[in-house]
Coordinates of C-alpha atoms in Angstrom, one line a residue:
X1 CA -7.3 4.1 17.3
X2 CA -3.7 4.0 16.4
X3 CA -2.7 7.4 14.7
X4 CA -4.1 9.2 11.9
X5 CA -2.1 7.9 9.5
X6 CA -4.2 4.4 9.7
X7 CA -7.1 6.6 9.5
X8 CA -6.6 8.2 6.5
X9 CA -8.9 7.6 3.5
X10 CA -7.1 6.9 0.5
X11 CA -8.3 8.0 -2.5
X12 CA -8.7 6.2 -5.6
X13 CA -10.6 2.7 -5.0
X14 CA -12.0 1.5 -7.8
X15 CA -14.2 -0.9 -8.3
X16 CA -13.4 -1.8 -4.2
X17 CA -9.7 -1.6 -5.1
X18 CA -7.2 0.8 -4.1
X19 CA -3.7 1.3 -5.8
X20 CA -0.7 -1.3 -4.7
X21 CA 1.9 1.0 -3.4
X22 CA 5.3 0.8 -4.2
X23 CA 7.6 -0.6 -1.4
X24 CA 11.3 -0.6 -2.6
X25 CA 13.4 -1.7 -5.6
X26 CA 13.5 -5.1 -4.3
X27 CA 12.6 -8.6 -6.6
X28 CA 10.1 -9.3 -4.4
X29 CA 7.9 -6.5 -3.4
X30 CA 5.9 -6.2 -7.2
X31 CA 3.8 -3.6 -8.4
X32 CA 1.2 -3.8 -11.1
X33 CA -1.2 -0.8 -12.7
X34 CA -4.1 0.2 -10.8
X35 CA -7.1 -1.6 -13.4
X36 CA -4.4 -5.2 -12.7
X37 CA -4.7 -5.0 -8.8
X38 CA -7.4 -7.6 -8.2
X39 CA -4.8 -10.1 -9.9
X40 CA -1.7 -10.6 -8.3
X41 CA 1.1 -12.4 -10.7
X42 CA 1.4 -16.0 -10.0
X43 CA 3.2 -16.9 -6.9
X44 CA 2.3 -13.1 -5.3
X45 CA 1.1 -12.9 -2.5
X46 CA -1.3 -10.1 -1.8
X47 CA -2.1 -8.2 1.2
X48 CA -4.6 -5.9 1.8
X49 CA -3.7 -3.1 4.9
X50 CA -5.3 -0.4 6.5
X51 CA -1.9 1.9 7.1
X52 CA -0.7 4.4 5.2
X53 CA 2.2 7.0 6.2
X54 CA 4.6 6.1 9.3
X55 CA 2.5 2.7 9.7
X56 CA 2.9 1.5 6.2
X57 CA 6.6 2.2 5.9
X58 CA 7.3 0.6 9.4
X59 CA 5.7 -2.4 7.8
X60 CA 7.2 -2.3 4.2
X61 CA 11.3 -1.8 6.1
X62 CA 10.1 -5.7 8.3
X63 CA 8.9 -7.4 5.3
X64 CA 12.0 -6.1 2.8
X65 CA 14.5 -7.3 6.5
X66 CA 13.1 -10.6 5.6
X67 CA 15.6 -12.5 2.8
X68 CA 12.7 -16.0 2.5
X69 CA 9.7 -13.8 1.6
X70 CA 8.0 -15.0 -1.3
X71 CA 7.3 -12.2 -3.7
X72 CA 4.2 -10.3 -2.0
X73 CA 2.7 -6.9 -2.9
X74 CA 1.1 -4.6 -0.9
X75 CA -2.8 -2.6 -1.4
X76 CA -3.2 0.0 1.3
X77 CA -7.2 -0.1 1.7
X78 CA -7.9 2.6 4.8
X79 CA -10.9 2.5 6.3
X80 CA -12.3 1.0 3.2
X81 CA -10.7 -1.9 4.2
X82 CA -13.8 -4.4 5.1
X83 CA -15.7 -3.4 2.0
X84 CA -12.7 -4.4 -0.2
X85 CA -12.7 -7.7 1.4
X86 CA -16.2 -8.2 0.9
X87 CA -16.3 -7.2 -2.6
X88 CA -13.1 -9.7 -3.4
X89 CA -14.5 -12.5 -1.8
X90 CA -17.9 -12.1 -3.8
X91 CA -16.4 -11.8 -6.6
X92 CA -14.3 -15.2 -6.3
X93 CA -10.8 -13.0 -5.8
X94 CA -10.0 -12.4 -2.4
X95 CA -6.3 -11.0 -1.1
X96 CA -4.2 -13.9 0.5
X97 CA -3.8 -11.6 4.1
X98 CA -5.9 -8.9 5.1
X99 CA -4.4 -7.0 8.0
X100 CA -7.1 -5.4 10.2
X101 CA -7.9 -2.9 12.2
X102 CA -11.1 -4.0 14.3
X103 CA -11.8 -7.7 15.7
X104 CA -15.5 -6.9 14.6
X105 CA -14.8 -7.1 11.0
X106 CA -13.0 -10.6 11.8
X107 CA -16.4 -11.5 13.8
X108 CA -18.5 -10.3 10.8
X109 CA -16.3 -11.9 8.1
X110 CA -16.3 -15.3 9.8
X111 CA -19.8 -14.8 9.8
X112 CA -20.9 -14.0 6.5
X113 CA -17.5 -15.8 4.8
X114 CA -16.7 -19.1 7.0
X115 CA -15.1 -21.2 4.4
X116 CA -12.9 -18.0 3.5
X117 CA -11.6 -17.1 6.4
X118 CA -8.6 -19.4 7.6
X119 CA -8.0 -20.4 11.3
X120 CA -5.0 -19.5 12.5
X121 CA -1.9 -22.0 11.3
X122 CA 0.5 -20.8 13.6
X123 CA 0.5 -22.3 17.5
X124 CA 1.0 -19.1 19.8
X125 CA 2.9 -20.4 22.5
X126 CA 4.8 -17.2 23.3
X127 CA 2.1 -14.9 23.1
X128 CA -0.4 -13.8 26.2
X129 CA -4.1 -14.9 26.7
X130 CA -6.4 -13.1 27.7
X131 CA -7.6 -10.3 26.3
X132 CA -5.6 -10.8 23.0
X133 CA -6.7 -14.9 22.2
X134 CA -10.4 -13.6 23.0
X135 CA -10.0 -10.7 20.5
X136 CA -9.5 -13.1 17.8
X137 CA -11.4 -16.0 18.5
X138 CA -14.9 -16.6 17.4
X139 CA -17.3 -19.6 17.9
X140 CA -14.1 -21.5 19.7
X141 CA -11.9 -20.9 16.5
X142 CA -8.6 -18.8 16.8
X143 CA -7.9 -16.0 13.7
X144 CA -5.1 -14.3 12.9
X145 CA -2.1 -12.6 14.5
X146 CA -1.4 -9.3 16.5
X147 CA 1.0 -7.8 14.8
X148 CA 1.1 -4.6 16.8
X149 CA -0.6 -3.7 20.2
X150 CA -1.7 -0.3 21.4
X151 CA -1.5 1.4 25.0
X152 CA -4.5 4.1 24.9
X153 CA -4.6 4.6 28.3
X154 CA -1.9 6.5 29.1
X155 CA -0.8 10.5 29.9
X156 CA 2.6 11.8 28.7
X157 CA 4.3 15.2 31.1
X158 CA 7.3 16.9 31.6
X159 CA 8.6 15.9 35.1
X160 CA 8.0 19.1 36.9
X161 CA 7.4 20.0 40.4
X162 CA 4.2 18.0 41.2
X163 CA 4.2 15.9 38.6
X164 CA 7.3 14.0 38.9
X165 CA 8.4 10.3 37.9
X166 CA 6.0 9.1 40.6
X167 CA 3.1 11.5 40.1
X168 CA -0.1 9.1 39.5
X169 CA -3.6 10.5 40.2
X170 CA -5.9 7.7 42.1
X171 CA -9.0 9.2 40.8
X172 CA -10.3 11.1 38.7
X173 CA -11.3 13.7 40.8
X174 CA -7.7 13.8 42.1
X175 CA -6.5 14.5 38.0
X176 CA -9.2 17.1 37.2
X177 CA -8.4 18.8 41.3
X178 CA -4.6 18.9 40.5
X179 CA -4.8 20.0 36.9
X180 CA -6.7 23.5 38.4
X181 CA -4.9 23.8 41.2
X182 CA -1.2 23.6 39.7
X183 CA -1.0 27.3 38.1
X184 CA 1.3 26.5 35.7
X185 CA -0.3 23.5 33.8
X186 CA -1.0 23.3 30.0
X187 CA -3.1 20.8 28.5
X188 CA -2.4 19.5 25.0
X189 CA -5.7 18.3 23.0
X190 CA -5.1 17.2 19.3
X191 CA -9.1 17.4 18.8
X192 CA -8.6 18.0 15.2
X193 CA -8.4 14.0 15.6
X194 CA -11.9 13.2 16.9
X195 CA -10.6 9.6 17.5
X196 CA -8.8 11.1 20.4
X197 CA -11.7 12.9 22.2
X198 CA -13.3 9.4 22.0
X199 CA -10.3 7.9 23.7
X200 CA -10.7 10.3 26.8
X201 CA -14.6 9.2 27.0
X202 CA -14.0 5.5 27.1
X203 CA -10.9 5.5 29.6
X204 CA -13.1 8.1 31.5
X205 CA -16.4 5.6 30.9
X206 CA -13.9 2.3 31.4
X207 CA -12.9 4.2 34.9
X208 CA -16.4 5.0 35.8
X209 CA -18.6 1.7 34.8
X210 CA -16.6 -1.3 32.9
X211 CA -20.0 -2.7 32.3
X212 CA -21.6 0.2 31.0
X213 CA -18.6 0.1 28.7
X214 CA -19.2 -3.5 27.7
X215 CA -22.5 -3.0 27.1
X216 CA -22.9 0.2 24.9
X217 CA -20.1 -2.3 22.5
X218 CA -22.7 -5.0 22.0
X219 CA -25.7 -2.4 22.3
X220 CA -27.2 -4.0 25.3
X221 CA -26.8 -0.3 27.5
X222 CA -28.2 2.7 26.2
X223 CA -26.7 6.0 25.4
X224 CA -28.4 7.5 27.7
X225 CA -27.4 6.2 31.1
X226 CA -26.2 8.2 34.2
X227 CA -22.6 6.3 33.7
X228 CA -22.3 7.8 30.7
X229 CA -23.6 11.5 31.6
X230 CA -21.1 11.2 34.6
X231 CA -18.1 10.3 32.0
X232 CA -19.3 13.5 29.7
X233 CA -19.4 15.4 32.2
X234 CA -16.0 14.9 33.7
X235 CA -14.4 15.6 30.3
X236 CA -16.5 18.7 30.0
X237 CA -15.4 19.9 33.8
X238 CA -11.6 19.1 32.5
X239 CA -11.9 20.9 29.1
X240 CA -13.1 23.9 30.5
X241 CA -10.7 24.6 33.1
X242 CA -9.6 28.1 32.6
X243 CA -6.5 28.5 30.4
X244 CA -6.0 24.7 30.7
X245 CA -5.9 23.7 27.0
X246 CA -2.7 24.9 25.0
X247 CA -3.7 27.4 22.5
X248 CA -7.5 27.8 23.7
X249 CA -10.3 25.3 22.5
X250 CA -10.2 26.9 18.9
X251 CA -6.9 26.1 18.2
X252 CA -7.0 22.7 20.0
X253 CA -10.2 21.5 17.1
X254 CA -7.6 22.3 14.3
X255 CA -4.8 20.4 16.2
X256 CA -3.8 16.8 15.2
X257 CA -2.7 14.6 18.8
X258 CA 1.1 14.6 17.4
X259 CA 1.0 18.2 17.0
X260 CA -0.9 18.8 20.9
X261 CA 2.1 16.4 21.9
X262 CA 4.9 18.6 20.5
X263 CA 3.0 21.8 21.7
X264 CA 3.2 21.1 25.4
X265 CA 6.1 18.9 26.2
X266 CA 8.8 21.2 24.4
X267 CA 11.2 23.0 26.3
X268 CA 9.2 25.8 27.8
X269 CA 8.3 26.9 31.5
X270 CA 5.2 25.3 32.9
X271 CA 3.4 21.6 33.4
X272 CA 3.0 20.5 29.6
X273 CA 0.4 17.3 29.8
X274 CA -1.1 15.4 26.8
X275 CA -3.3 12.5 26.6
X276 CA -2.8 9.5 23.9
X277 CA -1.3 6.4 23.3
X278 CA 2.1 4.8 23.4
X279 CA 2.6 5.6 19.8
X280 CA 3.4 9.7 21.1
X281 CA 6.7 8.3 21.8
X282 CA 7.7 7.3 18.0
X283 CA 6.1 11.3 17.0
X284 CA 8.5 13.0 19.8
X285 CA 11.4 11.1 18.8
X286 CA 12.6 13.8 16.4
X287 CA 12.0 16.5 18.3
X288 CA 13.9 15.5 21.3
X289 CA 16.9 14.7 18.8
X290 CA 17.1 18.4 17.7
X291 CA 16.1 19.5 21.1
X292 CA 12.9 20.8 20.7
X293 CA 11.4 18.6 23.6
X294 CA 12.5 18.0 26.5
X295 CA 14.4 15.1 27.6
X296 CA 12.9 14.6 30.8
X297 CA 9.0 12.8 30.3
X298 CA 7.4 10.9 32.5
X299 CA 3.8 9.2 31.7
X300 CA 1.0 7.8 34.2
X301 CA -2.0 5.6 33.8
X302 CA -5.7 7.2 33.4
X303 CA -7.0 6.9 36.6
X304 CA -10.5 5.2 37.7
X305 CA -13.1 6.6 39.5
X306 CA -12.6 5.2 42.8
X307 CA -9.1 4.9 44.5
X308 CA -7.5 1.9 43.8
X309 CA -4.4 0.2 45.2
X310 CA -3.2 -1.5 42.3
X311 CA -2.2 -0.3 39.0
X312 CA -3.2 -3.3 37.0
X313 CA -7.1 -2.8 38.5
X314 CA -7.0 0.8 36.4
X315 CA -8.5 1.2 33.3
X316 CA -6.8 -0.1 30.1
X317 CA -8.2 0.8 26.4
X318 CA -6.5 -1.3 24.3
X319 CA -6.0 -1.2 20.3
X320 CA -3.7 -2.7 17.7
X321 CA -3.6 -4.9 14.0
X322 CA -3.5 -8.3 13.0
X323 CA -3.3 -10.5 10.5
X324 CA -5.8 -12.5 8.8
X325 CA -5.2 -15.6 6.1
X326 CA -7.9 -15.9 3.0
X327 CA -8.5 -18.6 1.4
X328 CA -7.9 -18.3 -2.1
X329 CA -8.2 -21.4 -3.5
X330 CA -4.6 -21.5 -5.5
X331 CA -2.6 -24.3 -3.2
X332 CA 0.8 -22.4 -4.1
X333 CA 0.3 -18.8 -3.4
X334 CA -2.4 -20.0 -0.2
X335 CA 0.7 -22.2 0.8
X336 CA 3.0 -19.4 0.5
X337 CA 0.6 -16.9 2.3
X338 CA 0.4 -18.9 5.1
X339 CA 4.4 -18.8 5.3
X340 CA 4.4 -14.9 5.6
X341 CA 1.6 -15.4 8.3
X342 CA 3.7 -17.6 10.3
X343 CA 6.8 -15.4 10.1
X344 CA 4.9 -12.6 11.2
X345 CA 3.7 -14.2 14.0
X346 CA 7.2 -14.7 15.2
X347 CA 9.9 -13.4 16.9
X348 CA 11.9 -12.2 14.0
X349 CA 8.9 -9.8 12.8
X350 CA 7.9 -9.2 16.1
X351 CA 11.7 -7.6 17.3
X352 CA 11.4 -6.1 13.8
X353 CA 8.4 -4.2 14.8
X354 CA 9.9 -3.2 18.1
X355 CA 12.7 -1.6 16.5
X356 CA 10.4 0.9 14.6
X357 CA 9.0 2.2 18.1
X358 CA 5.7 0.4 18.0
X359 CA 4.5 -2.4 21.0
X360 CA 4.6 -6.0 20.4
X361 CA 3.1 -8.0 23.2
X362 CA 5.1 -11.4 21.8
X363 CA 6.9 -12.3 24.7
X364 CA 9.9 -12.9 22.6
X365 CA 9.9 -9.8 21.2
X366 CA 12.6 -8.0 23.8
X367 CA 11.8 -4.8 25.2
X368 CA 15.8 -3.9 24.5
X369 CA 14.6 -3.6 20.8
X370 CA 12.5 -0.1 21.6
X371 CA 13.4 2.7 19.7
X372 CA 16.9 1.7 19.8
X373 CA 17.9 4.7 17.0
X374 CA 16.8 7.1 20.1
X375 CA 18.5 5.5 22.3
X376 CA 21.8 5.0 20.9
X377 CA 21.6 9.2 19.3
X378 CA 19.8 10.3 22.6
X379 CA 21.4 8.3 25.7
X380 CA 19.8 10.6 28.1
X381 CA 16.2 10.4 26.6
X382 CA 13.7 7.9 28.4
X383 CA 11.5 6.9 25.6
X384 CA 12.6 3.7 25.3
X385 CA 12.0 2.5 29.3
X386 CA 8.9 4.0 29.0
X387 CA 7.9 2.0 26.2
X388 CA 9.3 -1.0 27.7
X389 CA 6.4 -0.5 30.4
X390 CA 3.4 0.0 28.6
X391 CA 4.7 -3.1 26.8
X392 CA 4.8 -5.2 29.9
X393 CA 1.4 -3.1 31.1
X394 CA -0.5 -4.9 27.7
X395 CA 0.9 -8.3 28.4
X396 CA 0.0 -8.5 31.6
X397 CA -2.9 -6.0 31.7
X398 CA -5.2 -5.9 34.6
X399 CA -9.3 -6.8 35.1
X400 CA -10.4 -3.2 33.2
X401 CA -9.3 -4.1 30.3
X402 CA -11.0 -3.1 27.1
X403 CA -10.6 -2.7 23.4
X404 CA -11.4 0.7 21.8
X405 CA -15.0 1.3 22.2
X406 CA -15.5 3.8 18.7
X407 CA -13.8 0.8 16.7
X408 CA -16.5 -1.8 17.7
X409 CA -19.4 0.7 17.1
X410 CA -21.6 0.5 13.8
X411 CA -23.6 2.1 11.9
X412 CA -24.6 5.5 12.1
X413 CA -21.9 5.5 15.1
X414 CA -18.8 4.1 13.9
X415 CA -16.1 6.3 13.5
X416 CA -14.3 8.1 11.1
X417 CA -13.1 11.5 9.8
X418 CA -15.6 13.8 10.1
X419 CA -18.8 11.2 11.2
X420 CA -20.2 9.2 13.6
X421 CA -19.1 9.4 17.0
X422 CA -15.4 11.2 15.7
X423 CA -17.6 14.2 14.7
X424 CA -20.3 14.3 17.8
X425 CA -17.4 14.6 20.3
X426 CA -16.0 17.2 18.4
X427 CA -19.7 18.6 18.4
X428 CA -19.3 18.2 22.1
X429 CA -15.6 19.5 22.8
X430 CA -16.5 22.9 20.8
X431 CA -19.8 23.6 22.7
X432 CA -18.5 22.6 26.3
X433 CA -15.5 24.7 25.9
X434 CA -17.2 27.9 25.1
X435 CA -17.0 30.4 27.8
X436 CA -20.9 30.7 28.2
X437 CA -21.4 26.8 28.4
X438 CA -24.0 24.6 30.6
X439 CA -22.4 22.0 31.1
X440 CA -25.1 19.6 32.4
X441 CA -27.4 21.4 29.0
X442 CA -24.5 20.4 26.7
X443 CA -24.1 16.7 28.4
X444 CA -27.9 16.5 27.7
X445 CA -27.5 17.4 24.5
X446 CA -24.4 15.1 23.8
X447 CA -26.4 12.5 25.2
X448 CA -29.6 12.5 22.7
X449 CA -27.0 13.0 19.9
X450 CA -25.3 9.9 20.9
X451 CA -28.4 7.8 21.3
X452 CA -30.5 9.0 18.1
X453 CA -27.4 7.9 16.1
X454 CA -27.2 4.4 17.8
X455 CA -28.7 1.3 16.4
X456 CA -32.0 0.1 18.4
X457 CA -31.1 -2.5 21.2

């Protein structure tokens, strides 16, 4: 997942339709009442996203830098995103763009809605292959654009003795042996987000068995195989390290991944570590301008289960957006929808994008356009190099590559704020971490959980 702005809900859909939200006093970013949003004003184009916060207004400041835009107005759906769609298409009304979160609703929408989806009118020949083409292609067919790519495989520390700008574990026994052993070392959790809990699993699970990970993501592996059992009970052998987590457990369940972040690599004595993606870089980026971080980070890869010699054979979690066109049957708005598509799939958005701290993996992009605000108010800070390498780590990502496991899920699994597989890991970090805990009783228990909430093979 990429933040909890995305994941937040917002209120007042109706009728499958949440509010447009007001960009800026420009001509052409409209706005129209709530019970008008299903009908865009001729010549508007409509998108449909799932941000909100940071996300949204990153996105609002690259469409208002572009002068052509046709006049376009914005609906911020949240996770309600998919049903929205649905319910436009069936009711002869769809959005011109929808800009998702999961290539399973693209697979599911091609599916059920093949003459409404539109293939992709844009040739990408400066963007990588593989993974990302294979994301978004179904039945031979290319979709949509990646308009942002996330790094979810990644740990963020203050270079201390030990754990200096070379520091990368080989295992993960090597990670959990040097996290007891180093006296001084703080953990920083945000498990008030359950999406990151299910971020350790699958780069712990990735690490362990990449085709146990395939498999639970197409339901062909079951819940409750030993790979899985060894990956829960790793995490629980890591979480309960004495005095480890910053704040104890308790406090860790009521802290959001920004906040864990902040907690641990400020300026205080001691190994401050915290797990999450590249997007902890655009949350410090404040804090190290007044100083209340330190200056000096350094980040390493989540490491596998066995030793290996190169870096691009570790295990990658990978997440991001993109762009989908609609057909909507009016030839001037779909022709003008397909213009903002284009442009987004090129450079100019794609530097745009950079600027604001987020990863592009269009090789056009330049990695000099990182956080440049940072670096021209904070010279010595190295958030911007840093960046620059998970960039080049997600275009050229190695063989254990994988896209988020808890946003492929279904059913009674799929994630969210407080439900499915968000709310059993949290089940699962709270009983692990209490002082009294089994750990192989609570991995059992975990385990059942997991698989009575699965759909049947």
């Amino acid at each position: 997942m990429t933040g909890t702005s995305r994941r937040t809900v917002l209120r007042g859909l109706a009728a499958g339709v949440a509010g447009p939200l007001l960009l800026r006093a420009a001509p052409a970013v409209t706005v129209v009442p709530l019970a008008a949003a299903c009908a865009p004003g001729r010549d508007t184009v409509q998108i449909v996203v799932v941000w909100s916060g940071r996300e949204l207004e990153m996105f609002r400041r690259a469409l208002n830098s572009w002068e052509e835009r046709p006049p376009i107005q914005l609906i911020s759906a949240g996770n309600g995103i998919d049903s929205l769609i649905r319910s436009r298409i069936e009711a002869g009304n769809p959005p011109h763009i929808a800009v998702l979160p999961q290539p399973g609703l693209l697979t599911g929408l091609v599916a059920d809605y093949p003459d409404d989806v539109v293939a992709h009118p844009h040739k990408l020949a400066r963007w990588p292959g593989w993974p990302w083409r294979d994301l978004l292609t179904v039945s031979g067919t290319l979709y949509g654009v990646w308009l942002k790519a996330t790094h979810k495989s990644v740990f963020w520390h203050r270079l201390r003795r030990g754990f200096d700008v070379s520091y990368q574990p080989g295992t993960l026994h090597q990670l959990r042996r040097d996290l007891v052993t180093a006296p001084d070392a703080v953990l920083g959790v945000g498990a008030g987000d359950g999406w990151v809990l299910t971020d350790w699993f699958e780069n712990a699970l990735l690490g362990i068995a990449p085709g146990v990970y395939r498999g639970l993501t197409d339901n062909t592996v079951s819940w409750d195989s030993p790979e899985v059992a060894e990956a829960l009970r790793w995490l629980g052998e890591v979480w309960s390290i004495d005095d480890v987590l910053s704040g104890g457990p308790q406090r860790a369940l009521l802290t959001q991944y920004d906040q864990a972040a902040i907690q641990v690599l400020g300026n205080r004595p001691g190994i401050g570590l915290t797990f999450e993606g590249d997007f902890i870089a655009p949350a410090l980026a404040p804090y190290q301008k007044s100083k209340l971080v330190d200056l000096r980070l350094g980040t390493f890869r989540f490491p596998p289960k066995e030793k290996e010699e190169k870096e691009d054979a570790f295990p990658l979690v990978v997440g991001g957006d993109f762009a989908v066109l609609l057909k909507t049957g009016d030839r001037a708005t779909d022709t003008a929808a397909r213009r903002v598509v284009e442009w987004l799939a090129g450079p100019e958005a794609a530097r745009l994008f950079a600027a604001h701290g987020f990863l592009t993996i269009h090789e056009e992009a330049g990695n000099a356009e990182y956080l440049t605000s940072v670096r021209d108010e904070l010279p010595a800070s190295n958030l911007p190099n840093l960046l620059k390498d998970l960039a080049g780590q997600l275009r050229n990502p190695g063989s254990s590559v994988e896209f988020d496991l808890s946003d492929q899920l279904k059913g009674r699994l799929a994630g969210g704020d407080g439900q499915g597989i968000w709310r059993l890991f949290q089940d699962f970090f709270f009983t692990v971490t209490r002082p009294d805990a089994d750990i192989n009783m609570v991995v059992d228990d975990a385990q059942r959980a997991l698989a009575a909430a699965a759909p049947e093979a």
